[in-house]
C-alpha cells in the first residue's frame, strides 16, 4: 500500500490533479472514463424511458450537470488517488471534508427550485440525512466508518424511494447523490493497491 502523495505542478494542471487526487494511474483514468461514458449513457436512457425531461433550457442544463457530476463524482471519489488525497493527515482536513459535503446542499436546492421536484419536505429531510450522515461517518471509529456509511446510505435511499419519492425520471438522483457523498467520499480506505510481483 502506498500512502505517499506525489508532488503536483503549480497552476491549473496542478489544481485539477489535486481536485481529482494526485497520482492517478492510467488504469484509474481509463476505468473511470469507461464507467463515466457507460453510466451517463444508461442514465440518459433511463430519463428518456420515463418520457424524458420536457422542461426549460435551464432545467435541461442543470439536469445535465447533475448527471455528469454525480456519475463522475461516484467514480472519482472511489479512486485510490482521491481516497489518499481527501483522507490525508493534516490540520483542517475534517472541516474540508464536511465543507465539501455541505456545498452539495445546492444540489438539493436545485432539485426543488429549478427542476421543480420534491418540495420543501423533501429538501429539509434530505439536507438532514446528508449532514447528519456525513458527521456520523466522520466521527465514527475508523474500523466502522465503511459500515456506518453504507447503513446511512441505505437509509437515505429507502427514505427517498418510499416516503419522499421524486418523479420517475429523477428516481436515480438520491441513489447517486448519497453514494457519491456518504460512501465514496466520506470513507477512508487504503489508498493504493498494487499487484505483487510474480
mmCIF file with all atom_site columns, N, CA, C and O in Angstrom, residues 72-79 82-83 86 100 180-181 184-185:
data_model
loop_
_atom_site.group_PDB
_atom_site.id
_atom_site.type_symbol
_atom_site.label_atom_id
_atom_site.label_alt_id
_atom_site.label_comp_id
_atom_site.label_asym_id
_atom_site.label_entity_id
_atom_site.label_seq_id
_atom_site.pdbx_PDB_ins_code
_atom_site.Cartn_x
_atom_site.Cartn_y
_atom_site.Cartn_z
_atom_site.occupancy
_atom_site.B_iso_or_equiv
_atom_site.pdbx_formal_charge
_atom_site.auth_seq_id
_atom_site.auth_comp_id
_atom_site.auth_asym_id
_atom_site.auth_atom_id
_atom_site.pdbx_PDB_model_num
ATOM 1  N N  . UNK A 1 72  ? -19.683 11.087 -12.440 1.00 0.00 ? 72  UNK A N  1
ATOM 2  C CA . UNK A 1 72  ? -18.242 11.293 -12.318 1.00 0.00 ? 72  UNK A CA 1
ATOM 3  C C  . UNK A 1 72  ? -17.780 11.337 -10.884 1.00 0.00 ? 72  UNK A C  1
ATOM 4  O O  . UNK A 1 72  ? -16.707 10.829 -10.544 1.00 0.00 ? 72  UNK A O  1
ATOM 5  N N  . UNK A 1 73  ? -18.593 11.928 -10.007 1.00 0.00 ? 73  UNK A N  1
ATOM 6  C CA . UNK A 1 73  ? -18.220 12.032 -8.604  1.00 0.00 ? 73  UNK A CA 1
ATOM 7  C C  . UNK A 1 73  ? -18.181 10.695 -7.899  1.00 0.00 ? 73  UNK A C  1
ATOM 8  O O  . UNK A 1 73  ? -17.301 10.447 -7.060  1.00 0.00 ? 73  UNK A O  1
ATOM 9  N N  . UNK A 1 74  ? -19.119 9.817  -8.216  1.00 0.00 ? 74  UNK A N  1
ATOM 10 C CA . UNK A 1 74  ? -19.084 8.466  -7.647  1.00 0.00 ? 74  UNK A CA 1
ATOM 11 C C  . UNK A 1 74  ? -17.778 7.788  -8.033  1.00 0.00 ? 74  UNK A C  1
ATOM 12 O O  . UNK A 1 74  ? -17.066 7.224  -7.189  1.00 0.00 ? 74  UNK A O  1
ATOM 13 N N  . UNK A 1 75  ? -17.435 7.865  -9.316  1.00 0.00 ? 75  UNK A N  1
ATOM 14 C CA . UNK A 1 75  ? -16.237 7.175  -9.799  1.00 0.00 ? 75  UNK A CA 1
ATOM 15 C C  . UNK A 1 75  ? -14.954 7.844  -9.296  1.00 0.00 ? 75  UNK A C  1
ATOM 16 O O  . UNK A 1 75  ? -14.039 7.173  -8.827  1.00 0.00 ? 75  UNK A O  1
ATOM 17 N N  . UNK A 1 76  ? -14.879 9.159  -9.391  1.00 0.00 ? 76  UNK A N  1
ATOM 18 C CA . UNK A 1 76  ? -13.666 9.861  -8.951  1.00 0.00 ? 76  UNK A CA 1
ATOM 19 C C  . UNK A 1 76  ? -13.400 9.630  -7.471  1.00 0.00 ? 76  UNK A C  1
ATOM 20 O O  . UNK A 1 76  ? -12.270 9.336  -7.069  1.00 0.00 ? 76  UNK A O  1
ATOM 21 N N  . UNK A 1 77  ? -14.425 9.765  -6.643  1.00 0.00 ? 77  UNK A N  1
ATOM 22 C CA . UNK A 1 77  ? -14.229 9.629  -5.203  1.00 0.00 ? 77  UNK A CA 1
ATOM 23 C C  . UNK A 1 77  ? -13.970 8.195  -4.763  1.00 0.00 ? 77  UNK A C  1
ATOM 24 O O  . UNK A 1 77  ? -13.596 7.964  -3.611  1.00 0.00 ? 77  UNK A O  1
ATOM 25 N N  . UNK A 1 78  ? -14.149 7.238  -5.667  1.00 0.00 ? 78  UNK A N  1
ATOM 26 C CA . UNK A 1 78  ? -13.836 5.846  -5.358  1.00 0.00 ? 78  UNK A CA 1
ATOM 27 C C  . UNK A 1 78  ? -12.414 5.474  -5.753  1.00 0.00 ? 78  UNK A C  1
ATOM 28 O O  . UNK A 1 78  ? -11.978 4.361  -5.460  1.00 0.00 ? 78  UNK A O  1
ATOM 29 N N  . UNK A 1 79  ? -11.686 6.385  -6.416  1.00 0.00 ? 79  UNK A N  1
ATOM 30 C CA . UNK A 1 79  ? -10.321 6.057  -6.838  1.00 0.00 ? 79  UNK A CA 1
ATOM 31 C C  . UNK A 1 79  ? -9.361  6.041  -5.662  1.00 0.00 ? 79  UNK A C  1
ATOM 32 O O  . UNK A 1 79  ? -9.572  6.712  -4.646  1.00 0.00 ? 79  UNK A O  1
ATOM 33 N N  . UNK A 1 82  ? -8.004  9.654  -5.013  1.00 0.00 ? 82  UNK A N  1
ATOM 34 C CA . UNK A 1 82  ? -8.891  10.546 -4.262  1.00 0.00 ? 82  UNK A CA 1
ATOM 35 C C  . UNK A 1 82  ? -8.958  10.142 -2.797  1.00 0.00 ? 82  UNK A C  1
ATOM 36 O O  . UNK A 1 82  ? -8.971  11.001 -1.906  1.00 0.00 ? 82  UNK A O  1
ATOM 37 N N  . UNK A 1 83  ? -8.992  8.843  -2.522  1.00 0.00 ? 83  UNK A N  1
ATOM 38 C CA . UNK A 1 83  ? -9.013  8.382  -1.126  1.00 0.00 ? 83  UNK A CA 1
ATOM 39 C C  . UNK A 1 83  ? -7.773  8.883  -0.390  1.00 0.00 ? 83  UNK A C  1
ATOM 40 O O  . UNK A 1 83  ? -7.844  9.374  0.740   1.00 0.00 ? 83  UNK A O  1
ATOM 41 N N  . UNK A 1 86  ? -8.014  13.043 -0.100  1.00 0.00 ? 86  UNK A N  1
ATOM 42 C CA . UNK A 1 86  ? -9.033  13.650 0.764   1.00 0.00 ? 86  UNK A CA 1
ATOM 43 C C  . UNK A 1 86  ? -9.020  13.123 2.195   1.00 0.00 ? 86  UNK A C  1
ATOM 44 O O  . UNK A 1 86  ? -9.658  13.698 3.068   1.00 0.00 ? 86  UNK A O  1
ATOM 45 N N  . UNK A 1 100 ? -17.047 20.269 1.886   1.00 0.00 ? 100 UNK A N  1
ATOM 46 C CA . UNK A 1 100 ? -17.346 19.679 0.573   1.00 0.00 ? 100 UNK A CA 1
ATOM 47 C C  . UNK A 1 100 ? -18.755 19.079 0.576   1.00 0.00 ? 100 UNK A C  1
ATOM 48 O O  . UNK A 1 100 ? -19.535 19.281 -0.362  1.00 0.00 ? 100 UNK A O  1
ATOM 49 N N  . UNK A 1 180 ? -22.263 8.943  -3.855  1.00 0.00 ? 180 UNK A N  1
ATOM 50 C CA . UNK A 1 180 ? -21.085 9.789  -4.053  1.00 0.00 ? 180 UNK A CA 1
ATOM 51 C C  . UNK A 1 180 ? -20.563 10.347 -2.735  1.00 0.00 ? 180 UNK A C  1
ATOM 52 O O  . UNK A 1 180 ? -19.359 10.300 -2.469  1.00 0.00 ? 180 UNK A O  1
ATOM 53 N N  . UNK A 1 181 ? -21.464 10.877 -1.904  1.00 0.00 ? 181 UNK A N  1
ATOM 54 C CA . UNK A 1 181 ? -21.042 11.656 -0.747  1.00 0.00 ? 181 UNK A CA 1
ATOM 55 C C  . UNK A 1 181 ? -20.796 10.818 0.502   1.00 0.00 ? 181 UNK A C  1
ATOM 56 O O  . UNK A 1 181 ? -19.770 10.991 1.171   1.00 0.00 ? 181 UNK A O  1
ATOM 57 N N  . UNK A 1 184 ? -18.640 6.956  -1.151  1.00 0.00 ? 184 UNK A N  1
ATOM 58 C CA . UNK A 1 184 ? -17.402 7.130  -1.909  1.00 0.00 ? 184 UNK A CA 1
ATOM 59 C C  . UNK A 1 184 ? -16.498 8.207  -1.332  1.00 0.00 ? 184 UNK A C  1
ATOM 60 O O  . UNK A 1 184 ? -15.282 8.036  -1.294  1.00 0.00 ? 184 UNK A O  1
ATOM 61 N N  . UNK A 1 185 ? -17.059 9.319  -0.880  1.00 0.00 ? 185 UNK A N  1
ATOM 62 C CA . UNK A 1 185 ? -16.220 10.427 -0.415  1.00 0.00 ? 185 UNK A CA 1
ATOM 63 C C  . UNK A 1 185 ? -15.839 10.319 1.055   1.00 0.00 ? 185 UNK A C  1
ATOM 64 O O  . UNK A 1 185 ? -14.689 10.558 1.421   1.00 0.00 ? 185 UNK A O  1
#
